[in-house]
């Protein structure tokens, strides 16, 4: 397919409702004409996590508004949209259903093709949207719901080299913040505290580093933080700001060490197979962490590997990545019809065994 394409994308798999419009002229770099994200953080703030029913209702209410805002920002009308792309999973099923139903309505009403997109493919293809990276490349997807190493070989062709067997790092950051009475989302608040803390005062475990391979585990770290906190409270009757900072620094240092070592192993495995394409890309909210980013850059530099980190707004959940992944699928000749189903689980690598554990997005994929 060689024509210009303008795609409207929808995203509603977790706690961000988003719509975006991406256009790609034939053989040109893709262009984000609009990208609107309405977060739901305040709706879930009282509950210590994302409440699926509240999320689904908010998505159903906000999707139309996001689409209207995206159209207004792009200056386009619906008649100029060539296809509708939608995150059809994996994620919290009520939210995914809201998006899929909205997309079906739009596609049917406009008589344009419908393209279901795997949310993880959206993240994994983002370096092609932002930096025109060519296949193959190694991807580290590290967010509140996911953590995995993927070799991206084509728009729908991914090989998973490893992933978390329990919590995602973002969940661990969020839980650590909760245990220490810091605001949500936990990543930025733990990072800020860690910057003024002593990472050596609390020596926390580095799970699974003693085992070969690229699988990771982060749930033990949360227990370790809980124990370390309780020990300080039992000893001194409470936590000082310095105690909090030192706990955050110890926790962040453990996550950095695990991610750096496992990234090194994933890169060695990837480079053995793809020496001609030395590139690591990251996506996901945790990729915003400056200590993690700096360490990954060092790992890459030491191995002579290029490092691509899309801008933060495109690392976290957004619909531009969904519109773009839909565009790639569509150019590849794929599309869906009204039988498109919303999927709570949807592994990108169909050959890899399912990951265990339930993340903030529900089941891991
Ligand atoms: O990709 P994302 O927006 O949503 C999904 O989980 O899919 O990632 C959100 C996660 C949250 O857990 C948040 O605490 C974490 O990313 N995060 C960070 C930082 N900024 C956001 N984690 C560590 N350091 C940060 N600076
Ligand atoms: Zn995501």
Tab-separated table of C-alpha atoms and ligand atoms in Angstrom:
chain	number	residue	atom	x	y	z
A	1	UNK	CA	0.000	0.000	0.000
A	2	UNK	CA	1.649	3.259	-1.042
A	3	UNK	CA	-0.807	6.092	-0.436
A	4	UNK	CA	-0.900	8.860	2.152
A	5	UNK	CA	-2.680	7.686	5.262
A	6	UNK	CA	-4.344	9.587	8.096
A	7	UNK	CA	-5.243	7.411	11.063
A	8	UNK	CA	-7.283	8.207	14.171
A	9	UNK	CA	-6.095	6.126	17.139
A	10	UNK	CA	-7.855	5.408	20.448
A	11	UNK	CA	-6.322	4.231	23.732
A	12	UNK	CA	-8.208	3.161	26.891
A	13	UNK	CA	-6.487	0.063	28.292
A	14	UNK	CA	-5.604	1.415	31.737
A	15	UNK	CA	-6.073	4.836	33.341
A	16	UNK	CA	-5.440	7.167	30.404
A	17	UNK	CA	-8.133	7.967	27.849
A	18	UNK	CA	-6.492	9.137	24.638
A	19	UNK	CA	-7.139	9.954	20.989
A	20	UNK	CA	-4.577	10.955	18.394
A	21	UNK	CA	-4.232	11.546	14.686
A	22	UNK	CA	-1.122	10.405	12.831
A	23	UNK	CA	-0.479	10.989	9.158
A	24	UNK	CA	2.144	9.428	6.947
A	25	UNK	CA	2.686	10.515	3.409
A	26	UNK	CA	4.118	7.819	1.187
A	27	UNK	CA	7.741	7.084	2.169
A	28	UNK	CA	7.858	10.178	4.418
A	29	UNK	CA	8.388	10.253	8.189
A	30	UNK	CA	5.108	9.911	10.113
A	31	UNK	CA	3.665	13.059	11.652
A	32	UNK	CA	1.598	13.400	14.827
A	33	UNK	CA	-1.132	15.902	13.944
A	34	UNK	CA	-2.779	15.730	17.371
A	35	UNK	CA	-2.384	13.724	20.569
A	36	UNK	CA	-4.835	14.192	23.414
A	37	UNK	CA	-4.537	12.346	26.757
A	38	UNK	CA	-6.984	12.626	29.649
A	39	UNK	CA	-5.489	10.925	32.717
A	40	UNK	CA	-7.613	9.518	35.544
A	41	UNK	CA	-5.149	9.794	38.437
A	42	UNK	CA	-7.458	11.920	40.578
A	43	UNK	CA	-10.396	9.496	40.119
A	44	UNK	CA	-8.390	6.610	41.585
A	45	UNK	CA	-6.402	8.596	44.165
A	46	UNK	CA	-8.518	7.538	47.167
A	47	UNK	CA	-8.212	3.836	46.356
A	48	UNK	CA	-4.439	3.241	46.205
A	49	UNK	CA	-4.652	1.804	42.686
A	50	UNK	CA	-6.656	1.791	39.448
A	51	UNK	CA	-10.286	0.688	40.050
A	52	UNK	CA	-11.347	-1.112	36.845
A	53	UNK	CA	-15.049	-0.121	36.997
A	54	UNK	CA	-14.268	3.558	37.611
A	55	UNK	CA	-11.702	3.469	34.806
A	56	UNK	CA	-14.138	1.890	32.324
A	57	UNK	CA	-16.872	4.428	33.072
A	58	UNK	CA	-14.463	7.341	32.736
A	59	UNK	CA	-13.168	6.001	29.411
A	60	UNK	CA	-16.732	5.672	28.082
A	61	UNK	CA	-17.389	9.294	29.078
A	62	UNK	CA	-14.100	10.743	27.811
A	63	UNK	CA	-13.433	8.949	24.510
A	64	UNK	CA	-15.783	11.143	22.454
A	65	UNK	CA	-14.324	14.260	24.034
A	66	UNK	CA	-10.783	13.105	23.253
A	67	UNK	CA	-11.738	12.464	19.620
A	68	UNK	CA	-13.339	15.907	19.316
A	69	UNK	CA	-10.291	17.563	20.864
A	70	UNK	CA	-7.909	15.635	18.598
A	71	UNK	CA	-9.892	16.653	15.505
A	72	UNK	CA	-9.975	20.289	16.632
A	73	UNK	CA	-6.226	20.312	17.357
A	74	UNK	CA	-5.408	18.797	13.950
A	75	UNK	CA	-7.816	21.020	12.041
A	76	UNK	CA	-9.219	17.920	10.329
A	77	UNK	CA	-12.778	16.681	10.033
A	78	UNK	CA	-13.856	13.062	10.450
A	79	UNK	CA	-14.273	12.766	6.674
A	80	UNK	CA	-10.499	13.149	6.295
A	81	UNK	CA	-9.754	10.075	8.451
A	82	UNK	CA	-8.727	6.988	6.430
A	83	UNK	CA	-8.947	4.363	9.196
A	84	UNK	CA	-9.633	3.957	12.914
A	85	UNK	CA	-7.006	2.207	15.048
A	86	UNK	CA	-7.800	1.082	18.586
A	87	UNK	CA	-5.972	-0.600	21.446
A	88	UNK	CA	-7.838	-3.923	21.596
A	89	UNK	CA	-5.781	-5.220	24.564
A	90	UNK	CA	-4.050	-6.242	26.703
A	91	UNK	CA	-5.502	-4.287	29.595
A	92	UNK	CA	-8.403	-3.800	31.979
A	93	UNK	CA	-11.238	-5.318	30.005
A	94	UNK	CA	-13.932	-2.688	30.709
A	95	UNK	CA	-11.694	0.085	29.436
A	96	UNK	CA	-10.545	-1.896	26.410
A	97	UNK	CA	-14.203	-2.617	25.572
A	98	UNK	CA	-15.059	1.101	25.770
A	99	UNK	CA	-12.354	1.873	23.220
A	100	UNK	CA	-13.201	-1.009	20.901
A	101	UNK	CA	-16.919	-0.124	20.890
A	102	UNK	CA	-16.180	3.546	20.220
A	103	UNK	CA	-13.816	2.592	17.374
A	104	UNK	CA	-16.379	0.228	15.844
A	105	UNK	CA	-19.003	2.968	15.946
A	106	UNK	CA	-16.683	5.448	14.253
A	107	UNK	CA	-15.496	2.967	11.615
A	108	UNK	CA	-19.056	1.861	10.806
A	109	UNK	CA	-20.395	5.428	10.759
A	110	UNK	CA	-17.608	6.687	8.503
A	111	UNK	CA	-17.360	3.505	6.403
A	112	UNK	CA	-13.601	3.338	6.952
A	113	UNK	CA	-11.432	0.346	7.959
A	114	UNK	CA	-11.028	-0.658	11.595
A	115	UNK	CA	-7.589	-1.768	12.797
A	116	UNK	CA	-7.178	-3.471	16.188
A	117	UNK	CA	-3.790	-2.820	17.770
A	118	UNK	CA	-1.929	-4.596	20.539
A	119	UNK	CA	-1.182	-1.907	23.146
A	120	UNK	CA	2.303	-3.369	23.664
A	121	UNK	CA	2.982	-3.150	19.924
A	122	UNK	CA	2.075	0.534	20.218
A	123	UNK	CA	4.840	1.013	22.800
A	124	UNK	CA	7.255	-1.238	20.942
A	125	UNK	CA	6.834	0.579	17.595
A	126	UNK	CA	7.129	4.087	19.091
A	127	UNK	CA	10.857	4.402	18.223
A	128	UNK	CA	9.822	4.059	14.562
A	129	UNK	CA	7.302	6.868	14.979
A	130	UNK	CA	9.713	9.206	16.783
A	131	UNK	CA	13.105	8.270	15.353
A	132	UNK	CA	12.362	6.259	12.186
A	133	UNK	CA	14.293	3.314	13.640
A	134	UNK	CA	14.477	0.386	11.213
A	135	UNK	CA	13.867	-3.290	12.082
A	136	UNK	CA	15.308	-5.143	13.886
A	137	UNK	CA	15.982	-3.493	17.255
A	138	UNK	CA	15.871	-4.457	20.914
A	139	UNK	CA	13.133	-2.896	22.999
A	140	UNK	CA	12.890	-2.578	26.776
A	141	UNK	CA	9.298	-1.878	27.704
A	142	UNK	CA	9.226	-0.795	31.327
A	143	UNK	CA	6.060	0.680	32.817
A	144	UNK	CA	3.516	0.367	35.612
A	145	UNK	CA	1.971	-2.672	33.960
A	146	UNK	CA	4.766	-4.249	31.964
A	147	UNK	CA	8.434	-5.080	31.894
A	148	UNK	CA	9.865	-7.064	29.017
A	149	UNK	CA	12.674	-7.279	26.485
A	150	UNK	CA	11.422	-7.662	22.924
A	151	UNK	CA	13.225	-8.036	19.640
A	152	UNK	CA	11.122	-6.018	17.189
A	153	UNK	CA	11.434	-7.688	13.786
A	154	UNK	CA	8.355	-6.310	12.013
A	155	UNK	CA	5.086	-4.472	12.779
A	156	UNK	CA	3.594	-7.703	14.112
A	157	UNK	CA	6.689	-9.779	14.666
A	158	UNK	CA	8.218	-9.709	18.132
A	159	UNK	CA	10.365	-12.124	20.113
A	160	UNK	CA	10.362	-11.843	23.896
A	161	UNK	CA	13.758	-12.470	25.455
A	162	UNK	CA	12.524	-12.135	29.036
A	163	UNK	CA	10.269	-10.204	31.348
A	164	UNK	CA	9.119	-9.779	34.906
A	165	UNK	CA	7.696	-12.876	36.524
A	166	UNK	CA	5.663	-10.831	39.022
A	167	UNK	CA	5.365	-7.032	39.501
A	168	UNK	CA	6.373	-4.434	36.934
A	169	UNK	CA	8.950	-1.879	38.162
A	170	UNK	CA	6.398	0.966	38.011
A	171	UNK	CA	4.151	-0.964	40.400
A	172	UNK	CA	7.109	-1.413	42.727
A	173	UNK	CA	7.813	2.362	42.593
A	174	UNK	CA	4.133	3.059	43.287
A	175	UNK	CA	3.990	0.590	46.196
A	176	UNK	CA	7.216	1.952	47.676
A	177	UNK	CA	5.743	5.466	47.587
A	178	UNK	CA	2.598	4.208	49.289
A	179	UNK	CA	4.582	2.476	52.046
A	180	UNK	CA	6.518	5.671	52.710
A	181	UNK	CA	3.535	8.023	52.535
A	182	UNK	CA	4.706	9.697	49.313
A	183	UNK	CA	2.296	10.906	46.594
A	184	UNK	CA	1.176	8.833	43.578
A	185	UNK	CA	2.262	8.098	40.921
A	186	UNK	CA	5.175	6.801	42.953
A	187	UNK	CA	7.908	6.923	40.289
A	188	UNK	CA	8.542	10.670	40.252
A	189	UNK	CA	8.167	11.069	44.040
A	190	UNK	CA	10.493	8.150	44.831
A	191	UNK	CA	13.015	9.452	42.285
A	192	UNK	CA	12.968	12.939	43.856
A	193	UNK	CA	13.559	11.505	47.356
A	194	UNK	CA	16.226	9.086	46.088
A	195	UNK	CA	18.206	12.032	44.732
A	196	UNK	CA	18.828	13.268	48.295
A	197	UNK	CA	19.204	9.823	49.883
A	198	UNK	CA	22.059	7.443	50.615
A	199	UNK	CA	21.662	4.324	48.420
A	200	UNK	CA	24.067	2.317	50.612
A	201	UNK	CA	22.287	2.672	53.985
A	202	UNK	CA	19.650	0.039	53.197
A	203	UNK	CA	21.063	-2.819	51.151
A	204	UNK	CA	18.046	-4.308	49.371
A	205	UNK	CA	18.027	-7.545	47.340
A	206	UNK	CA	18.709	-7.700	43.583
A	207	UNK	CA	16.206	-10.474	42.690
A	208	UNK	CA	17.076	-13.077	40.029
A	209	UNK	CA	20.544	-11.643	39.296
A	210	UNK	CA	21.975	-14.963	40.423
A	211	UNK	CA	19.989	-16.795	37.746
A	212	UNK	CA	20.844	-16.861	34.044
A	213	UNK	CA	18.617	-15.216	31.464
A	214	UNK	CA	16.679	-11.962	31.200
A	215	UNK	CA	13.684	-12.663	33.450
A	216	UNK	CA	13.173	-10.220	36.308
A	217	UNK	CA	11.285	-10.047	39.604
A	218	UNK	CA	10.344	-6.935	41.557
A	219	UNK	CA	7.771	-8.071	44.126
A	220	UNK	CA	10.425	-9.120	46.681
A	221	UNK	CA	11.794	-5.576	46.681
A	222	UNK	CA	8.500	-4.249	47.942
A	223	UNK	CA	8.576	-6.709	50.871
A	224	UNK	CA	12.184	-5.736	51.563
A	225	UNK	CA	11.226	-2.039	51.689
A	226	UNK	CA	8.333	-2.847	54.014
A	227	UNK	CA	10.651	-4.736	56.405
A	228	UNK	CA	13.319	-2.012	56.297
A	229	UNK	CA	10.689	0.646	56.995
A	230	UNK	CA	9.184	-1.329	59.883
A	231	UNK	CA	12.627	-1.883	61.396
A	232	UNK	CA	13.308	1.873	61.416
A	233	UNK	CA	9.854	2.611	62.868
A	234	UNK	CA	10.320	-0.046	65.583
A	235	UNK	CA	13.725	1.398	66.406
A	236	UNK	CA	12.972	5.125	66.342
A	237	UNK	CA	9.187	5.340	66.596
A	238	UNK	CA	8.759	6.882	63.123
A	239	UNK	CA	10.420	7.898	59.864
A	240	UNK	CA	12.411	11.076	59.338
A	241	UNK	CA	12.621	12.676	55.890
A	242	UNK	CA	16.200	11.383	55.673
A	243	UNK	CA	15.007	7.822	56.451
A	244	UNK	CA	12.491	8.118	53.622
A	245	UNK	CA	15.121	9.482	51.246
A	246	UNK	CA	17.565	6.685	52.127
A	247	UNK	CA	14.879	4.006	51.669
A	248	UNK	CA	13.968	5.484	48.266
A	249	UNK	CA	17.631	5.653	47.248
A	250	UNK	CA	18.191	2.027	48.311
A	251	UNK	CA	15.112	0.878	46.415
A	252	UNK	CA	15.939	2.827	43.245
A	253	UNK	CA	19.542	1.575	43.279
A	254	UNK	CA	18.271	-2.018	43.407
A	255	UNK	CA	15.906	-1.444	40.437
A	256	UNK	CA	18.695	0.277	38.484
A	257	UNK	CA	21.110	-2.608	39.128
A	258	UNK	CA	18.576	-5.257	38.086
A	259	UNK	CA	17.525	-3.422	34.919
A	260	UNK	CA	21.137	-2.643	33.953
A	261	UNK	CA	22.362	-6.222	34.385
A	262	UNK	CA	19.361	-7.786	32.644
A	263	UNK	CA	19.614	-5.243	29.804
A	264	UNK	CA	23.263	-6.181	29.363
A	265	UNK	CA	22.294	-9.858	29.072
A	266	UNK	CA	19.421	-9.123	26.685
A	267	UNK	CA	21.735	-7.017	24.510
A	268	UNK	CA	24.396	-9.728	24.371
A	269	UNK	CA	21.755	-12.256	23.306
A	270	UNK	CA	20.261	-9.824	20.782
A	271	UNK	CA	23.635	-8.771	19.325
A	272	UNK	CA	24.719	-12.385	18.822
A	273	UNK	CA	21.807	-12.709	16.423
A	274	UNK	CA	21.681	-9.141	15.042
A	275	UNK	CA	25.210	-7.697	15.089
A	276	UNK	CA	24.351	-5.398	12.157
A	277	UNK	CA	21.618	-3.544	14.094
A	278	UNK	CA	23.023	-2.439	17.471
A	279	UNK	CA	20.163	-0.415	18.951
A	280	UNK	CA	18.230	-0.435	22.225
A	281	UNK	CA	15.021	1.557	22.537
A	282	UNK	CA	13.026	2.091	25.720
A	283	UNK	CA	9.385	2.969	26.358
A	284	UNK	CA	7.012	3.030	29.316
A	285	UNK	CA	6.655	5.459	32.213
A	286	UNK	CA	9.590	4.041	34.182
A	287	UNK	CA	11.884	4.945	31.281
A	288	UNK	CA	11.387	8.521	32.513
A	289	UNK	CA	13.544	7.752	35.565
A	290	UNK	CA	16.802	9.656	35.133
A	291	UNK	CA	18.931	7.182	37.141
A	292	UNK	CA	17.595	4.255	35.085
A	293	UNK	CA	18.038	6.146	31.840
A	294	UNK	CA	21.621	7.139	32.699
A	295	UNK	CA	22.570	3.563	33.596
A	296	UNK	CA	20.997	2.136	30.431
A	297	UNK	CA	22.904	4.701	28.371
A	298	UNK	CA	26.136	3.557	30.020
A	299	UNK	CA	25.346	-0.121	29.358
A	300	UNK	CA	24.687	0.721	25.689
A	301	UNK	CA	27.804	2.887	25.351
A	302	UNK	CA	29.960	0.071	26.786
A	303	UNK	CA	28.594	-2.375	24.227
A	304	UNK	CA	28.728	0.092	21.298
A	305	UNK	CA	24.939	0.153	21.023
A	306	UNK	CA	22.786	3.165	20.078
A	307	UNK	CA	20.203	4.195	22.681
A	308	UNK	CA	16.804	5.656	21.733
A	309	UNK	CA	14.407	7.038	24.322
A	310	UNK	CA	11.284	8.672	22.867
A	311	UNK	CA	10.035	11.886	24.518
A	312	UNK	CA	8.265	11.169	27.786
A	313	UNK	CA	4.766	11.946	26.487
A	314	UNK	CA	5.250	9.172	23.933
A	315	UNK	CA	6.880	6.760	26.437
A	316	UNK	CA	3.797	6.763	28.668
A	317	UNK	CA	0.345	5.660	27.499
A	318	UNK	CA	-0.909	7.708	24.541
A	319	UNK	CA	-2.931	7.216	21.387
A	320	UNK	CA	-0.328	8.463	18.878
A	321	UNK	CA	1.496	5.149	19.328
A	322	UNK	CA	-1.777	3.303	18.696
A	323	UNK	CA	-2.561	5.334	15.572
A	324	UNK	CA	0.978	4.683	14.330
A	325	UNK	CA	0.923	0.938	15.118
A	326	UNK	CA	-2.438	0.785	13.327
A	327	UNK	CA	-0.918	2.581	10.372
A	328	UNK	CA	1.908	0.052	10.188
A	329	UNK	CA	-0.533	-2.889	10.420
A	330	UNK	CA	-2.758	-1.332	7.789
A	331	UNK	CA	0.153	-0.706	5.390
A	332	UNK	CA	1.042	-4.351	5.966
A	333	UNK	CA	-2.365	-5.290	4.574
A	334	UNK	CA	-4.031	-6.112	7.908
A	335	UNK	CA	-7.381	-4.848	9.129
A	336	UNK	CA	-10.269	-5.997	11.308
A	337	UNK	CA	-14.035	-5.965	11.095
A	338	UNK	CA	-16.952	-5.764	13.517
A	339	UNK	CA	-15.896	-9.096	15.041
A	340	UNK	CA	-12.815	-7.436	16.612
A	341	UNK	CA	-12.701	-8.530	20.253
A	342	UNK	CA	-11.342	-6.765	23.324
A	343	UNK	CA	-8.628	-8.909	24.919
A	344	UNK	CA	-7.500	-8.723	28.566
A	345	UNK	CA	-4.414	-10.811	27.700
A	346	UNK	CA	-2.612	-10.563	24.406
A	347	UNK	CA	1.037	-11.605	24.311
A	348	UNK	CA	3.102	-9.909	21.603
A	349	UNK	CA	5.274	-12.966	21.213
A	350	UNK	CA	2.801	-15.730	20.509
A	351	UNK	CA	5.472	-18.409	20.921
A	352	UNK	CA	6.676	-17.308	24.382
A	353	UNK	CA	5.093	-18.767	27.535
A	354	UNK	CA	2.601	-16.476	29.335
A	355	UNK	CA	4.063	-14.180	31.994
A	356	UNK	CA	2.709	-14.791	35.467
A	357	UNK	CA	1.311	-12.252	37.909
A	358	UNK	CA	-1.318	-9.537	37.754
A	359	UNK	CA	-0.196	-5.976	37.129
A	360	UNK	CA	-1.987	-2.704	37.509
A	361	UNK	CA	-3.486	-3.430	34.099
A	362	UNK	CA	-4.740	-6.834	35.198
A	363	UNK	CA	-3.157	-9.963	33.818
A	364	UNK	CA	0.365	-9.679	32.419
A	365	UNK	CA	0.803	-10.483	28.764
B	1	LIG	O1	3.675	3.745	30.876
B	1	LIG	P1	2.866	4.301	31.999
B	1	LIG	O2	2.375	5.705	31.910
B	1	LIG	O3	1.571	3.454	32.251
B	1	LIG	C1	1.536	2.091	32.239
B	1	LIG	O4	1.792	1.522	33.325
B	1	LIG	O5	1.290	1.509	31.164
B	1	LIG	O6	3.746	4.108	33.323
B	1	LIG	C2	3.320	4.561	34.559
B	1	LIG	C3	4.323	4.113	35.594
B	1	LIG	C4	3.881	4.410	37.017
B	1	LIG	O7	3.993	3.236	37.785
B	1	LIG	C5	4.857	5.489	37.469
B	1	LIG	O8	5.142	5.447	38.856
B	1	LIG	C6	6.082	5.167	36.652
B	1	LIG	O9	5.582	4.788	35.397
B	1	LIG	N1	6.974	6.330	36.536
B	1	LIG	C7	8.228	6.341	37.017
B	1	LIG	C8	8.719	7.652	36.792
B	1	LIG	N2	7.748	8.383	36.168
B	1	LIG	C9	6.678	7.544	36.014
B	1	LIG	N3	8.943	5.381	37.619
B	1	LIG	C10	10.190	5.711	38.014
B	1	LIG	N4	10.733	6.941	37.857
B	1	LIG	C11	10.041	7.934	37.252
B	1	LIG	N5	10.605	9.151	37.111
B	2	LIG	ZN1	1.285	1.130	28.322
